[in-house]
Amino acid sequence: MGNERNEMRVYRLMSPSLDGLQMVKEDLPEVAPYEVLVKLHAASINYKDTFYIAGERRIPLSRPTIPLSDGAGEVVAVGSGVDRFVPGDRVAGILAQDWLYGAIPAKAYHSITSLGQGIDGVLAEYRIFNQEGLVRLPKNLSYEEGATLPTAAVTAWNAVKDVRSSQTVLILGTGGVALFALQFAKALGATTIITSSSDAKLARAVEAGADHAINYRSHPEWHKEVRRLTEDIGVDHVVETVGSDTLEQSILAARIEGMVHLVGIVPPIGRIDPVPVIFGAVTVRGVRVGSRQLFEEMNAFMERKNIHPILGRRFAFEDAKSAFVHQLNGPDFGKIIVNIDNEYGS
Ligand SMILES: NC(=O)c1ccc[n+]([C@@H]2O[C@H](COP(=O)([O-])OP(=O)(O)OC[C@H]3O[C@@H](n4cnc5c(N)ncnc54)[C@H](OP(=O)(O)O)[C@@H]3O)[C@@H](O)[C@H]2O)c1
C-alpha cells in the first residue's frame, strides 16, 4: 500500500487567497478499522471552489484546508472492518460525507461534512475516507472523467432525473452542471434548449445534443425565444444554474405547472416578482447536490447509457494554481481537471 517514503504531497489553503494555496508534504495517513486509503488520480474544479480564494466571494476557512471536493482514485488499503471496498476498486468521494440518502442532514446543510469545505478535500496524492463516503466509479469512465462527478453531475442528476421523454428542458449556460444536465436530459429522451453568452459554446452544445441554442447576450429577453421555440407553451423544466439575475426569466420560460430547478447561487442575491410563479402555478424547487444514493443511481444510469463527461482543460498537479485561475477567469467548455501525479515517492 501507499509509497516507500510514507509521505504524500497535498495542497493546503493556508489563507483564503490564491497565494495561500501551497503544496506541502505530509505523512501518509494510517487506515482505521472502517476507513479506506485512496490513491487519488484526478480532481476537478467547480465554481464553488473559488469561494475560498476570490475577491468578494471569499469565505474564511477555520484552518488550513485541503481544497476541492471532486476527485477519483483507486483504493490501495482498507481497514479491518471495511466490507464495501477492496484494494483496486475505482472510487470517488461523495461531496457531503454523511449524506447517504433522503434529505440533507444538518451538518451537510452547513457544509460541515463537505469535502474541501468543512473537512479536507481531494487535492492530494492520497486521502483517507470512511467507507460510507465513497462510491464506485461507473465502469465506462476513466479517472479523469470520474473526478468530475461528485458535485456538478450529481446536482444535474438531482435536477433532471424525473424528466420524461415527451418533455422539454431549458438549461442555462454551458457550465459544469449545465453540460451534465444537457447530457442527462438528452439521454432521458427530452427536447433540450440551452443558453450561452458564446456562439462557439452553443455550437459545441449542439454537437453534444442540444436541440435548440439561444445566445443570452444577443437575446437579453431570452425567455421570449424559449416561448417562441415552444409555440408559446413554455418548457416543462428549467435547470436554473445562475440565480437571481435570471430567475424571473426562467419562471416566464416555464409552462403552466412547469418546474424550475434552482441550482445556481451566483451573486447578487436579489428578490423576484412572485406573481408569475402563482399565475403560472410554477414550482420553484431548490436543488442541493445530492445524497450517496442519488450518486449511485446516476452512476448506474451513466453506465447504462454510456455517458462520458465533457472534459475541458487539464492541468498537472504541480500547476494546480493555474486550474483555479482558469476557473476564476470564466471556464471554457467542459470540466477543468487536475491530474494528480502519483509517481512521487512511489
Ligand atoms: N445547489 C447546489 O448544490 C449546487 C451544486 C453545484 C453548483 N451550484 C451552483 O450552480 C452554479 C453553476 O455551477 P457550475 O459549477 O456549473 O459553474 P461553472 O462551471 O463555473 O459555469 C458557470 C456558467 O454559468 C453561465 N452563466 C453565467 N451567467 C449566466 C446567465 N446570465 N445566463 C445563463 N448562463 C450564465 C456561463 O455560461 P456561458 O459561459 O455558456 O455563458 C458560465 O460558463 C453556481 O452558482 C454554483 O455555485 C450549486
Coordinates of C-alpha atoms and ligand atoms in Angstrom, one line a residue:
M1 CA 0.0 0.0 0.0
G2 CA 0.9 3.7 -0.2
N3 CA 4.6 4.5 -1.1
E4 CA 8.0 3.8 0.3
R5 CA 8.6 7.2 1.7
N6 CA 5.3 7.1 3.6
E7 CA 4.7 10.7 2.7
M8 CA 2.5 12.5 0.2
R9 CA 2.1 15.8 -1.4
V10 CA -1.0 17.8 -0.7
Y11 CA -2.2 21.3 -1.3
R12 CA -3.5 23.4 1.6
L13 CA -5.2 26.7 1.6
M14 CA -3.1 28.4 4.3
S15 CA -5.2 31.6 3.8
P16 CA -8.2 32.4 1.7
S17 CA -6.4 33.6 -1.4
L18 CA -4.6 32.1 -4.5
D19 CA -1.2 32.9 -2.8
G20 CA -2.5 31.0 0.2
L21 CA -2.6 27.8 -1.9
Q22 CA 0.6 25.9 -1.0
M23 CA 1.9 22.4 -1.8
V24 CA 3.2 20.7 1.3
K25 CA 4.5 17.2 2.2
E26 CA 2.6 15.3 4.9
D27 CA 2.8 11.8 6.4
L28 CA 0.8 9.2 4.6
P29 CA -2.2 8.5 6.9
E30 CA -2.9 5.1 8.5
V31 CA -6.3 3.4 8.0
A32 CA -8.5 2.8 11.0
P33 CA -11.0 -0.2 11.0
Y34 CA -13.8 1.4 8.9
E35 CA -11.5 3.5 6.7
V36 CA -10.2 3.3 3.2
L37 CA -7.0 4.8 1.8
V38 CA -7.5 6.1 -1.7
K39 CA -4.6 7.0 -4.1
L40 CA -6.1 9.9 -6.0
H41 CA -5.6 10.1 -9.7
A42 CA -7.5 13.2 -10.8
A43 CA -9.6 16.1 -9.3
S44 CA -11.9 18.6 -10.9
I45 CA -12.8 22.2 -10.2
N46 CA -16.2 23.7 -9.6
Y47 CA -17.5 27.3 -9.4
K48 CA -17.8 26.9 -5.6
D49 CA -14.1 26.1 -5.2
T50 CA -13.3 29.7 -6.0
F51 CA -15.4 30.9 -3.0
Y52 CA -12.3 30.5 -0.8
I53 CA -9.8 32.4 -2.9
A54 CA -11.7 35.0 -4.9
G55 CA -12.5 38.7 -4.1
E56 CA -16.0 39.4 -3.0
R57 CA -17.0 35.7 -2.9
R58 CA -14.2 34.9 -0.4
I59 CA -15.2 32.8 2.6
P60 CA -12.8 32.4 5.5
L61 CA -11.6 28.9 6.4
S62 CA -11.2 28.0 10.1
R63 CA -7.9 26.2 9.5
P64 CA -5.6 25.4 6.5
T65 CA -7.7 23.1 4.4
I66 CA -7.1 20.8 1.5
P67 CA -9.3 22.2 -1.3
L68 CA -11.5 20.6 -3.9
S69 CA -14.4 18.2 -3.3
D70 CA -14.3 16.2 -6.5
G71 CA -11.8 13.6 -7.2
A72 CA -11.4 10.0 -8.2
G73 CA -8.8 7.3 -7.4
E74 CA -8.0 3.8 -6.5
V75 CA -8.4 2.0 -3.2
V76 CA -4.9 1.0 -2.0
A77 CA -5.6 -0.1 1.6
V78 CA -8.7 -1.0 3.7
G79 CA -9.2 -1.2 7.5
S80 CA -10.1 -4.4 9.2
G81 CA -13.9 -3.6 9.3
V82 CA -14.3 -2.5 5.7
D83 CA -16.8 -4.5 3.8
R84 CA -17.8 -2.1 1.0
F85 CA -14.5 -1.9 -0.9
V86 CA -11.4 -3.9 -1.6
P87 CA -8.0 -2.7 -2.9
G88 CA -8.1 -2.0 -6.6
D89 CA -11.7 -0.6 -6.6
R90 CA -12.1 2.6 -8.6
V91 CA -13.9 5.2 -6.5
A92 CA -15.0 8.8 -6.0
G93 CA -15.8 10.6 -2.7
I94 CA -19.3 11.9 -2.1
L95 CA -19.4 15.7 -1.6
A96 CA -21.2 15.7 1.8
Q97 CA -19.6 12.7 3.6
D98 CA -22.6 12.0 5.9
W99 CA -25.4 12.4 3.3
L100 CA -26.1 8.8 2.3
Y101 CA -29.8 9.0 1.4
G102 CA -33.0 11.0 1.9
A103 CA -33.0 14.7 2.9
I104 CA -29.8 16.6 3.6
P105 CA -28.6 16.1 7.2
A106 CA -27.9 19.2 9.4
K107 CA -24.1 19.0 9.2
A108 CA -24.2 18.6 5.5
Y109 CA -26.6 21.5 5.2
H110 CA -24.0 23.8 6.7
S111 CA -21.2 22.1 4.6
I112 CA -19.5 21.0 7.9
T113 CA -19.1 17.5 6.4
S114 CA -18.4 18.6 2.8
L115 CA -15.0 17.8 1.2
G116 CA -12.9 20.8 0.6
Q117 CA -15.1 23.0 2.8
G118 CA -15.8 21.8 6.4
I119 CA -13.3 19.0 6.0
D120 CA -10.2 18.3 3.9
G121 CA -10.8 17.8 0.2
V122 CA -9.1 15.8 -2.5
L123 CA -6.2 18.0 -3.9
A124 CA -3.8 15.5 -2.5
E125 CA -2.0 12.3 -3.6
Y126 CA -3.8 10.2 -1.0
R127 CA -6.8 10.6 1.2
I128 CA -8.5 8.5 3.9
F129 CA -12.2 8.1 3.6
N130 CA -14.8 6.4 5.9
Q131 CA -16.0 3.6 3.7
E132 CA -19.5 5.1 3.7
G133 CA -18.2 8.3 2.0
L134 CA -17.2 6.6 -1.3
V135 CA -19.0 5.3 -4.4
R136 CA -17.7 3.1 -7.2
L137 CA -17.0 4.8 -10.5
P138 CA -19.1 3.9 -13.5
K139 CA -17.2 1.2 -15.3
N140 CA -17.2 3.1 -18.6
L141 CA -15.3 6.1 -17.1
S142 CA -11.7 7.0 -16.7
Y143 CA -10.3 8.5 -13.5
E144 CA -10.3 12.0 -15.1
E145 CA -14.0 11.5 -16.1
G146 CA -14.9 10.1 -12.7
A147 CA -13.3 13.1 -11.0
T148 CA -16.0 15.4 -12.5
L149 CA -19.0 13.6 -10.9
P150 CA -19.4 14.4 -7.2
T151 CA -20.7 18.0 -7.4
A152 CA -21.7 19.0 -10.9
A153 CA -23.0 15.7 -12.2
V154 CA -24.9 14.7 -9.0
T155 CA -26.5 18.2 -8.9
A156 CA -27.5 17.9 -12.5
W157 CA -28.9 14.4 -12.0
N158 CA -30.9 15.7 -9.0
A159 CA -32.4 18.4 -11.2
V160 CA -33.4 16.3 -14.2
K161 CA -33.7 12.7 -13.0
D162 CA -37.5 12.7 -13.3
V163 CA -37.7 14.3 -16.7
R164 CA -39.8 12.3 -19.2
S165 CA -39.1 11.7 -22.9
S166 CA -42.0 13.8 -24.0
Q167 CA -40.8 16.9 -22.1
T168 CA -38.8 20.0 -22.9
V169 CA -35.9 21.1 -20.7
L170 CA -34.3 24.6 -20.7
I171 CA -30.7 24.6 -19.4
L172 CA -29.0 27.9 -18.5
G173 CA -25.4 28.4 -19.6
T174 CA -22.7 25.8 -20.5
G175 CA -21.0 25.4 -17.1
G176 CA -20.3 22.1 -15.4
V177 CA -23.8 21.5 -14.0
A178 CA -25.4 22.7 -17.2
L179 CA -23.5 20.3 -19.5
F180 CA -24.3 17.3 -17.3
A181 CA -28.0 18.4 -17.3
L182 CA -27.9 18.5 -21.1
Q183 CA -26.4 15.1 -21.4
F184 CA -28.8 13.5 -18.9
A185 CA -31.9 15.2 -20.3
K186 CA -31.0 14.0 -23.8
A187 CA -30.3 10.5 -22.6
L188 CA -33.8 10.6 -21.0
G189 CA -35.2 11.5 -24.4
A190 CA -36.2 15.1 -23.7
T191 CA -36.0 18.0 -26.1
T192 CA -33.4 20.4 -24.9
I193 CA -32.8 24.2 -25.2
I194 CA -29.6 25.7 -24.0
T195 CA -28.4 29.3 -23.5
S196 CA -24.9 30.7 -23.5
S197 CA -23.0 34.0 -23.8
S198 CA -21.0 32.5 -26.6
D199 CA -21.9 31.2 -30.1
A200 CA -18.9 29.0 -30.1
K201 CA -20.0 27.3 -26.9
L202 CA -23.6 27.0 -28.3
A203 CA -22.2 25.2 -31.4
R204 CA -20.4 22.7 -29.1
A205 CA -23.6 22.3 -27.0
V206 CA -25.5 21.4 -30.2
E207 CA -22.8 18.9 -31.0
A208 CA -23.3 17.5 -27.5
G209 CA -27.0 17.0 -28.2
A210 CA -28.8 20.4 -27.6
D211 CA -31.9 20.7 -29.9
H212 CA -32.0 24.5 -29.7
A213 CA -29.5 27.1 -28.7
I214 CA -30.0 30.8 -27.6
N215 CA -27.3 33.4 -27.1
Y216 CA -28.5 35.2 -24.0
R217 CA -26.3 38.2 -24.8
S218 CA -27.8 38.8 -28.3
H219 CA -31.2 37.8 -26.9
P220 CA -31.3 39.6 -23.5
E221 CA -35.0 38.7 -23.3
W222 CA -34.2 35.0 -23.9
H223 CA -37.4 33.7 -22.3
K224 CA -39.3 35.1 -25.3
E225 CA -37.1 33.0 -27.6
V226 CA -37.8 30.0 -25.4
R227 CA -41.6 30.6 -25.7
R228 CA -41.3 31.1 -29.4
L229 CA -39.5 27.8 -29.8
T230 CA -42.2 26.1 -27.7
E231 CA -45.1 27.6 -29.6
D232 CA -45.8 29.9 -26.5
I233 CA -46.4 26.9 -24.3
G234 CA -43.1 27.2 -22.3
V235 CA -40.8 24.4 -21.1
D236 CA -41.6 21.6 -18.7
H237 CA -38.3 22.0 -16.7
V238 CA -35.7 24.8 -16.3
V239 CA -32.3 23.9 -14.9
E240 CA -31.6 27.3 -13.3
T241 CA -27.8 27.5 -12.8
V242 CA -27.5 31.2 -12.2
G243 CA -30.0 32.6 -9.7
S244 CA -31.5 36.0 -9.1
D245 CA -30.3 37.6 -12.3
T246 CA -32.1 35.0 -14.4
L247 CA -34.8 33.5 -12.2
E248 CA -37.6 35.8 -13.3
Q249 CA -37.0 34.9 -17.0
S250 CA -36.7 31.3 -16.1
I251 CA -40.1 31.4 -14.5
L252 CA -41.5 33.2 -17.5
A253 CA -40.0 30.5 -19.8
A254 CA -41.7 27.7 -17.9
R255 CA -45.1 26.3 -18.9
I256 CA -48.1 26.3 -16.7
E257 CA -47.3 23.9 -13.8
G258 CA -43.7 23.7 -15.1
M259 CA -40.8 23.3 -12.8
V260 CA -37.7 25.5 -12.2
H261 CA -34.9 23.5 -10.6
L262 CA -33.0 26.2 -8.8
V263 CA -29.3 25.3 -8.6
G264 CA -27.3 28.5 -9.0
I265 CA -26.3 30.9 -6.3
V266 CA -24.3 33.4 -8.4
P267 CA -24.3 36.8 -6.6
P268 CA -26.0 39.2 -6.3
I269 CA -28.7 37.7 -4.2
G270 CA -32.0 39.5 -5.1
R271 CA -35.7 39.5 -4.9
I272 CA -38.1 38.2 -7.6
D273 CA -41.7 39.1 -8.5
P274 CA -43.9 36.2 -7.1
V275 CA -46.9 36.9 -9.4
P276 CA -45.7 34.8 -12.4
V277 CA -45.0 31.9 -10.0
I278 CA -48.6 32.0 -8.8
F279 CA -50.3 32.7 -12.1
G280 CA -48.3 30.0 -13.9
A281 CA -48.6 27.6 -10.9
V282 CA -44.9 27.1 -11.4
T283 CA -42.9 25.1 -8.9
V284 CA -39.5 26.6 -7.9
R285 CA -37.6 23.7 -6.4
G286 CA -34.3 24.3 -4.6
V287 CA -31.6 21.7 -5.5
R288 CA -28.8 20.9 -3.2
V289 CA -26.2 18.5 -4.8
G290 CA -27.5 15.1 -3.7
S291 CA -27.0 12.0 -1.5
R292 CA -24.8 8.9 -2.0
Q293 CA -27.9 7.1 -3.1
L294 CA -28.5 9.6 -5.9
F295 CA -24.9 9.4 -6.9
E296 CA -25.1 5.6 -7.2
E297 CA -28.3 5.9 -9.2
M298 CA -26.7 8.3 -11.5
N299 CA -23.6 6.2 -12.0
A300 CA -25.8 3.2 -13.0
F301 CA -27.6 5.5 -15.5
M302 CA -24.3 6.8 -16.9
E303 CA -23.0 3.3 -17.3
R304 CA -26.2 2.0 -19.0
K305 CA -26.4 5.0 -21.4
N306 CA -22.6 5.1 -21.8
I307 CA -22.5 8.8 -21.0
H308 CA -19.0 10.4 -20.8
P309 CA -18.5 13.7 -19.1
I310 CA -17.3 16.6 -21.3
L311 CA -13.8 17.5 -20.3
G312 CA -12.0 20.8 -20.7
R313 CA -8.5 22.0 -19.8
R314 CA -6.2 19.6 -18.0
F315 CA -3.5 20.8 -15.5
A316 CA -0.7 19.0 -13.8
F317 CA -0.8 18.6 -10.0
E318 CA 2.2 20.9 -9.8
D319 CA 0.3 23.5 -11.7
A320 CA -3.0 23.3 -9.7
K321 CA -3.0 27.0 -9.1
S322 CA -3.4 27.6 -12.8
A323 CA -6.5 25.5 -12.7
F324 CA -8.1 27.8 -10.1
V325 CA -7.1 30.9 -12.2
H326 CA -8.7 29.3 -15.3
Q327 CA -11.9 28.7 -13.4
L328 CA -11.8 32.3 -12.0
N329 CA -11.4 33.7 -15.5
G330 CA -14.6 32.1 -16.6
P331 CA -14.3 28.4 -17.7
D332 CA -14.2 27.3 -21.3
F333 CA -16.3 24.4 -22.3
G334 CA -16.0 21.2 -20.2
K335 CA -14.8 20.4 -16.7
I336 CA -11.4 21.6 -15.6
I337 CA -9.2 18.7 -14.5
V338 CA -6.1 18.5 -12.2
N339 CA -4.2 15.3 -13.0
I340 CA -2.6 14.2 -9.7
D341 CA 0.9 12.9 -10.2
N342 CA 1.2 9.7 -8.2
E343 CA 4.7 8.9 -9.3
Y344 CA 6.3 10.9 -6.5
G345 CA 7.9 8.7 -3.9
S346 CA 6.2 5.5 -5.1
Ligands
LIG1 N1 -27.2 23.9 -5.4 C1 -26.1 23.1 -5.5 O1 -26.0 22.2 -4.7 C2 -25.1 23.5 -6.4 C3 -24.2 22.5 -6.9 C4 -23.3 22.8 -7.9 C5 -23.2 24.1 -8.4 N2 -24.1 25.0 -7.8 C6 -24.1 26.4 -8.3 O2 -24.5 26.4 -9.7 C7 -23.9 27.4 -10.4 C8 -23.2 26.8 -11.6 O3 -22.1 26.0 -11.1 P1 -21.1 25.4 -12.2 O4 -20.0 24.7 -11.3 O5 -21.8 24.7 -13.2 O6 -20.4 26.7 -12.7 P2 -19.4 26.9 -13.9 O7 -18.9 25.6 -14.5 O8 -18.4 27.9 -13.4 O9 -20.3 27.6 -15.0 C9 -20.8 28.9 -14.9 C10 -21.6 29.2 -16.2 O10 -22.7 30.0 -15.9 C11 -23.1 30.5 -17.1 N3 -23.8 31.8 -16.9 C12 -23.3 32.9 -16.2 N4 -24.2 33.9 -16.3 C13 -25.3 33.4 -17.0 C14 -26.5 33.9 -17.4 N5 -26.9 35.2 -17.1 N6 -27.3 33.1 -18.1 C15 -27.0 31.8 -18.4 N7 -25.8 31.3 -18.1 C16 -25.0 32.1 -17.3 C17 -21.9 30.7 -18.0 O11 -22.2 30.0 -19.2 P3 -21.7 30.5 -20.6 O12 -20.2 30.6 -20.5 O13 -22.2 29.5 -21.6 O14 -22.3 31.9 -20.9 C18 -20.8 30.0 -17.2 O15 -20.0 29.3 -18.0 C19 -23.0 28.1 -9.4 O16 -23.8 29.2 -8.8 C20 -22.8 27.1 -8.3 O17 -22.4 27.6 -7.1 C21 -25.0 24.7 -6.9

